[in-house]
Coordinates of C-alpha atoms in Angstrom, one line a residue:
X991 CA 82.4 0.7 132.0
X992 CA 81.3 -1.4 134.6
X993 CA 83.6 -1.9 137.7
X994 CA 85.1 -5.2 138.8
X995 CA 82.9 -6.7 141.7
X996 CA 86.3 -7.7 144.4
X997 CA 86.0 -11.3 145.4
X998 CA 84.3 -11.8 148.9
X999 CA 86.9 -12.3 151.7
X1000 CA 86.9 -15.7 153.2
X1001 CA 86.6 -14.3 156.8
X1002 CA 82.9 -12.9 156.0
X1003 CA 80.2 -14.8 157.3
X1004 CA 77.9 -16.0 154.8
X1005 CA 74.6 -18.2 154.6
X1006 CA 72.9 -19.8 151.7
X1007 CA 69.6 -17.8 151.9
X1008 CA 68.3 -15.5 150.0
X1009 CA 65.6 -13.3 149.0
X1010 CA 62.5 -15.1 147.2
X1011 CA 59.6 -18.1 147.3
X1012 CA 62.0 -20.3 149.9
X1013 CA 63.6 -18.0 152.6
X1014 CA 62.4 -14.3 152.6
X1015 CA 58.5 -14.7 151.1
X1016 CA 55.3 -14.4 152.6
X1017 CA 53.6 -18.1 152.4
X1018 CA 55.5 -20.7 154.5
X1019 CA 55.8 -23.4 151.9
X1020 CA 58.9 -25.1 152.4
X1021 CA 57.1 -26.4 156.2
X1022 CA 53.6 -26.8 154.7
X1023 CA 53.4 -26.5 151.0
X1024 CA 50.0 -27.9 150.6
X1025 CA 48.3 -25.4 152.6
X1026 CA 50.5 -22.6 153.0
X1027 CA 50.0 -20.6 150.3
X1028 CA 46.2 -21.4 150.2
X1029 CA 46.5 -20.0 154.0
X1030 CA 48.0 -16.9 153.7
X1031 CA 46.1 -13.7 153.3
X1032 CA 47.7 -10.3 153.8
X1033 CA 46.6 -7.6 155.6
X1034 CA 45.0 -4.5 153.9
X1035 CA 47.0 -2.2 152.0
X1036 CA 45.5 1.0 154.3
X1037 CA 46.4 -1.6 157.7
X1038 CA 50.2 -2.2 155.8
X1039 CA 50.4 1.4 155.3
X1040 CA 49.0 2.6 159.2
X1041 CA 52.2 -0.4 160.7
X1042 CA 54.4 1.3 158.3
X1043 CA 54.1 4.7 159.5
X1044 CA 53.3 3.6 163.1
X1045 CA 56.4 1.6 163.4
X1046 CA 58.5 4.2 161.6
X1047 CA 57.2 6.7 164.0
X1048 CA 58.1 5.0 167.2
X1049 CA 61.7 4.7 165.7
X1050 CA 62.1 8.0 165.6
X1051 CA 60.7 8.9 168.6
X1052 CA 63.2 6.7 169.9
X1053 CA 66.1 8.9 168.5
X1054 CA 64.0 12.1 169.3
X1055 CA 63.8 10.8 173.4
X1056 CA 67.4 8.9 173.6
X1057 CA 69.6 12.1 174.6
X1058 CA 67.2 12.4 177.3
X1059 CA 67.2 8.9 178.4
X1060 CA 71.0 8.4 178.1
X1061 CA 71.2 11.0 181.4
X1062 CA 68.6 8.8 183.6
X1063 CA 70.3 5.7 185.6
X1064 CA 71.2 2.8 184.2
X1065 CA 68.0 0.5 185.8
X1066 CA 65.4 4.0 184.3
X1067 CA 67.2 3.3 181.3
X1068 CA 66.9 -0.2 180.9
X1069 CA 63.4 0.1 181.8
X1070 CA 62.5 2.5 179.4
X1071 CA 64.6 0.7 176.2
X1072 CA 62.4 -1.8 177.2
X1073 CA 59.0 -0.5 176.9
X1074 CA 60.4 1.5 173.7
X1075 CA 61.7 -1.8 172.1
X1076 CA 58.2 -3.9 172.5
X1077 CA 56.3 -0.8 171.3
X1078 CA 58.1 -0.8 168.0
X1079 CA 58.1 -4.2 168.2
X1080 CA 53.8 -4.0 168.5
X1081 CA 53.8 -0.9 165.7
X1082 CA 54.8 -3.1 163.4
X1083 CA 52.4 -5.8 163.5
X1084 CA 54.4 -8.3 165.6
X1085 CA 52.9 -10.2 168.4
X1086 CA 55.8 -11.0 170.9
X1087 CA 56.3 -13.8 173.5
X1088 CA 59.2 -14.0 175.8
X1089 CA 59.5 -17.4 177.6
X1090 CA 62.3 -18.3 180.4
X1091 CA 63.5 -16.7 183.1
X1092 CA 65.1 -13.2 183.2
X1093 CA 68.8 -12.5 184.3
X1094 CA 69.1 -10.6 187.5
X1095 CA 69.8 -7.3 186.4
X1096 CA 73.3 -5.6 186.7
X1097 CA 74.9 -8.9 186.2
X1098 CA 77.5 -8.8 183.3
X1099 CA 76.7 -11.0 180.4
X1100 CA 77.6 -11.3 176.9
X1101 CA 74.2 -12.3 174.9
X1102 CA 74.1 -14.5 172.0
X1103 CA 71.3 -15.2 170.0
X1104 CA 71.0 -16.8 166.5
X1105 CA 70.4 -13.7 163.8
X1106 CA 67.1 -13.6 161.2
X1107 CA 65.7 -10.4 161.0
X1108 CA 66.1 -6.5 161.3
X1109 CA 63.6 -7.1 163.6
X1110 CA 66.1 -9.0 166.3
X1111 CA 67.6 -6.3 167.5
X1112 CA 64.3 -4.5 169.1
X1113 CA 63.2 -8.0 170.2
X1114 CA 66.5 -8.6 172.3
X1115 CA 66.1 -5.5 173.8
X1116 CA 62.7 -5.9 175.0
X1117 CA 63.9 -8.4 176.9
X1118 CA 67.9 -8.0 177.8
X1119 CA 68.9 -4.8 177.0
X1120 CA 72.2 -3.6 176.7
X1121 CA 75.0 -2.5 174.1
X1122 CA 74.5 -4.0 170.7
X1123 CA 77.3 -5.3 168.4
X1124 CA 76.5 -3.9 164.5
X1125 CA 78.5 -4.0 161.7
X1126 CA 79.9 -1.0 160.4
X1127 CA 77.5 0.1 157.4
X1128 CA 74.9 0.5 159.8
X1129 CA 76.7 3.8 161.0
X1130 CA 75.7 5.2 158.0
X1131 CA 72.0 4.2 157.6
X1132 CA 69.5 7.0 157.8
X1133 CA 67.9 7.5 161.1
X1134 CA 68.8 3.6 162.4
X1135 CA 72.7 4.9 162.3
X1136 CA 72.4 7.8 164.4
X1137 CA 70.0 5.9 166.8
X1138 CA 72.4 2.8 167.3
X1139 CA 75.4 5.5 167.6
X1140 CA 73.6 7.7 170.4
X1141 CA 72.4 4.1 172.0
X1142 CA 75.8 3.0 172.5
X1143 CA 76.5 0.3 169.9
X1144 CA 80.0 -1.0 169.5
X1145 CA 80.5 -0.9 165.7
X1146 CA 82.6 -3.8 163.9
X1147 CA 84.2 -4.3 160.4
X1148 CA 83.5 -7.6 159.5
X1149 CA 85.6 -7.9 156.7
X1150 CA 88.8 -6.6 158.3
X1151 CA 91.0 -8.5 161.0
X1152 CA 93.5 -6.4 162.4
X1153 CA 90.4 -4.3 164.2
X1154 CA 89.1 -7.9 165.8
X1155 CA 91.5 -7.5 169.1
X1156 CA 90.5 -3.7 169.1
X1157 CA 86.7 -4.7 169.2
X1158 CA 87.2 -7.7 171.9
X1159 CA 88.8 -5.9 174.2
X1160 CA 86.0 -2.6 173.8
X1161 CA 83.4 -5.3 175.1
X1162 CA 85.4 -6.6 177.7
X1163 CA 85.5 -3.3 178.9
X1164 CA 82.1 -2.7 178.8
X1165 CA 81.9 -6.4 180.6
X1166 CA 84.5 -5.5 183.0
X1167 CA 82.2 -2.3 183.7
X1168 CA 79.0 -4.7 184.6
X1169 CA 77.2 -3.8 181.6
X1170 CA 75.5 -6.3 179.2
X1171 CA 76.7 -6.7 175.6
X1172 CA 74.5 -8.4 172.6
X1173 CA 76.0 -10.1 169.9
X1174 CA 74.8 -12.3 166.7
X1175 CA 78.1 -14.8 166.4
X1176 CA 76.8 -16.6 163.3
X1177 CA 77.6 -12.7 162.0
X1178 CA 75.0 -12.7 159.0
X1179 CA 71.2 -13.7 158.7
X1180 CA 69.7 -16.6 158.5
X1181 CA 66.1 -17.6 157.3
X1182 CA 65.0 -19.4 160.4
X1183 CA 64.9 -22.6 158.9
X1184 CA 68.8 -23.4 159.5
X1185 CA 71.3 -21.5 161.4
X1186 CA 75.0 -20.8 160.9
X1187 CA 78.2 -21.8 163.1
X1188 CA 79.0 -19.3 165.7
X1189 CA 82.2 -17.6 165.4
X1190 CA 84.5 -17.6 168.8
X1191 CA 86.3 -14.3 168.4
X1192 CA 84.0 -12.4 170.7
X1193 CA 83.6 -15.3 173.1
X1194 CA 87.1 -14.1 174.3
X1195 CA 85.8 -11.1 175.8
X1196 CA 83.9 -13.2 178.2
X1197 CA 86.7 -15.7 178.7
X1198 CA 88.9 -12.5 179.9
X1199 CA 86.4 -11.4 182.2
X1200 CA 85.0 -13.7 183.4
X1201 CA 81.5 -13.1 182.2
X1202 CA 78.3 -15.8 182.0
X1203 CA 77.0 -16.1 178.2
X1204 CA 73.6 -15.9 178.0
X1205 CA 71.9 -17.8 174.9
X1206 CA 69.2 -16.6 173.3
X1207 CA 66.8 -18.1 171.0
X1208 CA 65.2 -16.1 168.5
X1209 CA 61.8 -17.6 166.3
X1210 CA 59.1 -16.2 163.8
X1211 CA 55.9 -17.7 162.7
X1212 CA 55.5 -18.2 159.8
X1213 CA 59.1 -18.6 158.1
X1214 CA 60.2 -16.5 155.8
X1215 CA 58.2 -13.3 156.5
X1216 CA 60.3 -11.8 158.6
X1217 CA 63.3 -13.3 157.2
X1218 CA 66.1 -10.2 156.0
X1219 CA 68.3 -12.2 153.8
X1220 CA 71.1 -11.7 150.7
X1221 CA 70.5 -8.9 148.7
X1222 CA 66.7 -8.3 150.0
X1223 CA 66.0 -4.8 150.3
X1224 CA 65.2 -3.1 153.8
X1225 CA 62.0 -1.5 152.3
X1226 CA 60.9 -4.8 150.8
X1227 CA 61.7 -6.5 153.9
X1228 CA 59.7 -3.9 156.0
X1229 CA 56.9 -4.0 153.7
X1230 CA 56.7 -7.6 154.1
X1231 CA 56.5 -7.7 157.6
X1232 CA 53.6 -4.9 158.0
X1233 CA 51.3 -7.1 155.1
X1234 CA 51.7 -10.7 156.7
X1235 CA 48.8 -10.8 159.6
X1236 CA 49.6 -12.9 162.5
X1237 CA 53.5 -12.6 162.5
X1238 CA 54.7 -13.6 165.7
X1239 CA 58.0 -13.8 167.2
X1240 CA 59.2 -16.0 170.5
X1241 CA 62.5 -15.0 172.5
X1242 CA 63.5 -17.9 174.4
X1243 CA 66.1 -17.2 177.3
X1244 CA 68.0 -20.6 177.8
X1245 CA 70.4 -21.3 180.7
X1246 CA 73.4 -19.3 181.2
X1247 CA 77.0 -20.8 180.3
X1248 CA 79.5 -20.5 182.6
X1249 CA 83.3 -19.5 181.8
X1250 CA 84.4 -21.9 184.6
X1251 CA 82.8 -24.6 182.6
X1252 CA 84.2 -23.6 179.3
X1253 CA 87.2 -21.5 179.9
X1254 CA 88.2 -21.5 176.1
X1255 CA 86.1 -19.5 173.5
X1256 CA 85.3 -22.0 171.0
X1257 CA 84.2 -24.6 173.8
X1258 CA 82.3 -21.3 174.4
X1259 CA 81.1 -20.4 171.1
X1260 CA 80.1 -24.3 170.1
X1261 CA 78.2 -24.7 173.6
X1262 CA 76.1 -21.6 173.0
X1263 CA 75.5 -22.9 169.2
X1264 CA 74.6 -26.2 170.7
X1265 CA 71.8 -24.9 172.8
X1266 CA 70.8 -22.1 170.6
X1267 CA 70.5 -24.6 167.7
X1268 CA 70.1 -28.2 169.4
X1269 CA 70.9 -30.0 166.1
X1270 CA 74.6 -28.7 166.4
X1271 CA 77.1 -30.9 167.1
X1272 CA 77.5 -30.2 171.3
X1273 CA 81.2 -28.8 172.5
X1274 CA 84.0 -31.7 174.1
X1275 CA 84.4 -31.3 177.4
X1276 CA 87.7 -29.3 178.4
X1277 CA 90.6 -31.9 178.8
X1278 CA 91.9 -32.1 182.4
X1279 CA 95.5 -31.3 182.7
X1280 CA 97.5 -34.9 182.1
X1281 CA 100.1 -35.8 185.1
X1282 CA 104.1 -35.9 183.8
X1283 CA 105.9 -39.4 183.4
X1284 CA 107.0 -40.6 187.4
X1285 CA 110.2 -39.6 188.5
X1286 CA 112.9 -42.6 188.2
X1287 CA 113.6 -44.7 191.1
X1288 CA 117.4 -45.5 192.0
X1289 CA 118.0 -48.9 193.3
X1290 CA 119.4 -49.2 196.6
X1291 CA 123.3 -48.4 196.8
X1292 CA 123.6 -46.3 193.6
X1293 CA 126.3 -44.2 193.7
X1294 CA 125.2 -39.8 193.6
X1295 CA 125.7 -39.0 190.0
X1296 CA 124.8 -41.7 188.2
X1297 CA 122.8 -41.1 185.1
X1298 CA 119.2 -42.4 185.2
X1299 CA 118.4 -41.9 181.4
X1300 CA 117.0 -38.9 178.8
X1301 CA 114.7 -36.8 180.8
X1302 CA 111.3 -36.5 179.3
X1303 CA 110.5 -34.1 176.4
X1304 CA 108.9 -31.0 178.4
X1305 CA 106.9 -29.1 175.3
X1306 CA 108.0 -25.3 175.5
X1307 CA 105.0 -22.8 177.1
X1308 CA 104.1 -19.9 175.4
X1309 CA 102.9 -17.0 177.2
X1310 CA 99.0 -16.3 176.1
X1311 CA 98.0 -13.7 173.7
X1312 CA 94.1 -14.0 173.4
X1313 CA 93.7 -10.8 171.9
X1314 CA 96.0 -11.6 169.0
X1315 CA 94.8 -15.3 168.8
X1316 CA 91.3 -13.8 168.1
X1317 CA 92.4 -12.9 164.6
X1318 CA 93.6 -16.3 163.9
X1319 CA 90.5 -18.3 164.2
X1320 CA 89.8 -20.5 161.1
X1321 CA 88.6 -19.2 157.7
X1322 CA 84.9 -18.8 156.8
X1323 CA 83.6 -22.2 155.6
X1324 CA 80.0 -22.5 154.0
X1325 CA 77.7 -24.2 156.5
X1326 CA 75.3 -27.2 155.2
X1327 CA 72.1 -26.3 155.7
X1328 CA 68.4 -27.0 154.9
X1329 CA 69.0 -25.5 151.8
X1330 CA 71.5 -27.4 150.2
X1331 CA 69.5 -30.8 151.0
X1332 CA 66.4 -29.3 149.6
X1333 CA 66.9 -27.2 146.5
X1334 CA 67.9 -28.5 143.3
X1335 CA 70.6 -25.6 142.5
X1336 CA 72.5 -24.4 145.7
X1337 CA 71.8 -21.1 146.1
X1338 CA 74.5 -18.9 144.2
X1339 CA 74.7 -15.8 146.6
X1340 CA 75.2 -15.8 149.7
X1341 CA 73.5 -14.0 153.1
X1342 CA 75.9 -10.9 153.7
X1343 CA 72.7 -8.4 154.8
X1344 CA 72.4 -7.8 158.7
X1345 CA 72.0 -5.5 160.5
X1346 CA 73.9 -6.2 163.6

């Protein structure tokens, strides 16, 4: 007897992309379809096969090494997640280009970057490391789990609210601490060829703080190769990646954004969409406080105690509560994308897969 699938909760991120010919396939064809496909040669079975291993290897000797690391200072570590990161990054077949200039390091920031592959995570931290922000299931997956456990991620249930507060104010400790948190606010993956809205909950941690957000753009060439989308498989995705020659992947550091400049976290979240994805719409600027009505002016001569008229409405302050705000943000709405202006039936299911 087959069991009844629940509905998905409205608070779950989800994208329109999934596995196949459009979003997470070898040929590029929805930018080129002419020559695309007519392009595209993969590698060798035996060259798929050495990535494979080689990649899998430097994985775990990543989780082999990482007790070892954890007890060096924080600038060895860094250092050393860094090298790590770009040689899993290079085991797999992935040529890697960082542009922009670097943070200084020890500065607290919360990283945003928009979300497309497994592959993100290693390719943030060859630039910025820090503490990663996964969903839950990823505690449980063979030999990634214990690795992002031991490396410090900050696990989150996407699916459940009343933990949100809980998680926002673990990062602003570890912002409050000077330590550099990584986050993917569009919360599932995307195929590169549109990106999702960024959700403002974790913003608030750097509201609270006072903490610099620090965009990050994340590209593959070509589309679709690299993409990890709806119900693809891991091994299918990882498969893909090793057999496509000439994958490459860009990080793009953009300009930090200030909390002085955006003290709220949706001006936050939609500035970091904005510059992340310049097609979004760009944040309002934050509304300058409004002066009160003037005070009335008795005429000359008036005797004490005569009544000048209602005083003005004064709307009643409430005192702040971010951390219970956080939980209140609007439900998940499907974004428009590439997708529904292109293909003829809207994709039924929906991008829930990632990794972070």
């Amino acid at each position: 007897m087959n069991r009844a699938v629940p509905p998905p909760s409205p608070w779950l991120p989800t994208a329109p992309c999934t596995p196949g010919r459009r979003c997470a396939a070898h040929p590029d064809a929805v930018t080129d379809p002419g020559t695309a496909r007519a392009a595209f040669r993969p590698a060798p079975a035996p060259l798929a096969c050495a990535r494979l291993a080689a990649g899998l290897a430097t994985v775990l000797l990543g989780v082999v090494l990482l007790p070892v690391v954890s007890r060096l200072s924080a600038a060895a570590r860094h250092v050393l997640v860094r090298l790590w990161a770009r040689a899993v990054v290079r085991a797999f077949g992935v040529r890697l280009a960082v542009t922009g200039p670097r943070p200084p390091a020890g500065r607290p920031a919360l990283v945003v970057a928009n979300h497309v592959s497994w592959l993100d995570i290693p390719l943030v931290a060859t630039a910025l490391p820090g503490r990663m922000i996964a969903k839950r299931e990823v505690r449980g997956w063979p030999v990634l789990g214990a690795l992002a456990a031991l490396g410090g991620t900050l696990f989150i249930d996407r699916d459940g609210l009343r933990g949100l507060p809980g998680t926002v104010r673990e990062v602003a400790g570890a912002l409050a601490a000077g330590g550099r948190v990584t986050a993917f606010p569009e919360g599932s993956t995307w195929c590169g060829r549109a990106g999702g809205r960024f959700r403002p909950a974790l913003f608030q941690a750097a509201v609270d703080t006072g903490s610099d957000i620090q965009p990050v753009r994340i590209g593959y060439r070509p589309h679709g190769a690299s993409a990890y989308v709806g119900e693809d498989p891991l091994g299918a995705s990882l498969w893909r990646v090793v057999r496509t020659p000439g994958l490459a992947a860009e990080i793009r550091i953009l300009d930090p954004i200030s909390t002085i400049q955006y003290p709220d976290r949706r001006l936050l979240a939609a500035a970091a969409q904005h510059a992340v994805h310049p097609t979004a719409v760009p944040p309002s600027p934050p509304r300058r406080p409004t002066a009160g009505p003037p005070a009335a002016v008795l005429p000359a001569g008036t005797p004490l105690g005569t009544p000048v008229g209602p005083r003005p409405a004064v709307p009643r302050q409430t005192a702040p509560n971010a951390y219970r705000a956080v939980a209140s943000d609007s439900a998940n709405r499907p974004s428009s994308s590439v997708h529904h202006r292109s293909a003829s039936n809207p994709a039924s299911a929906s991008s829930s897969r990632t990794p972070s």
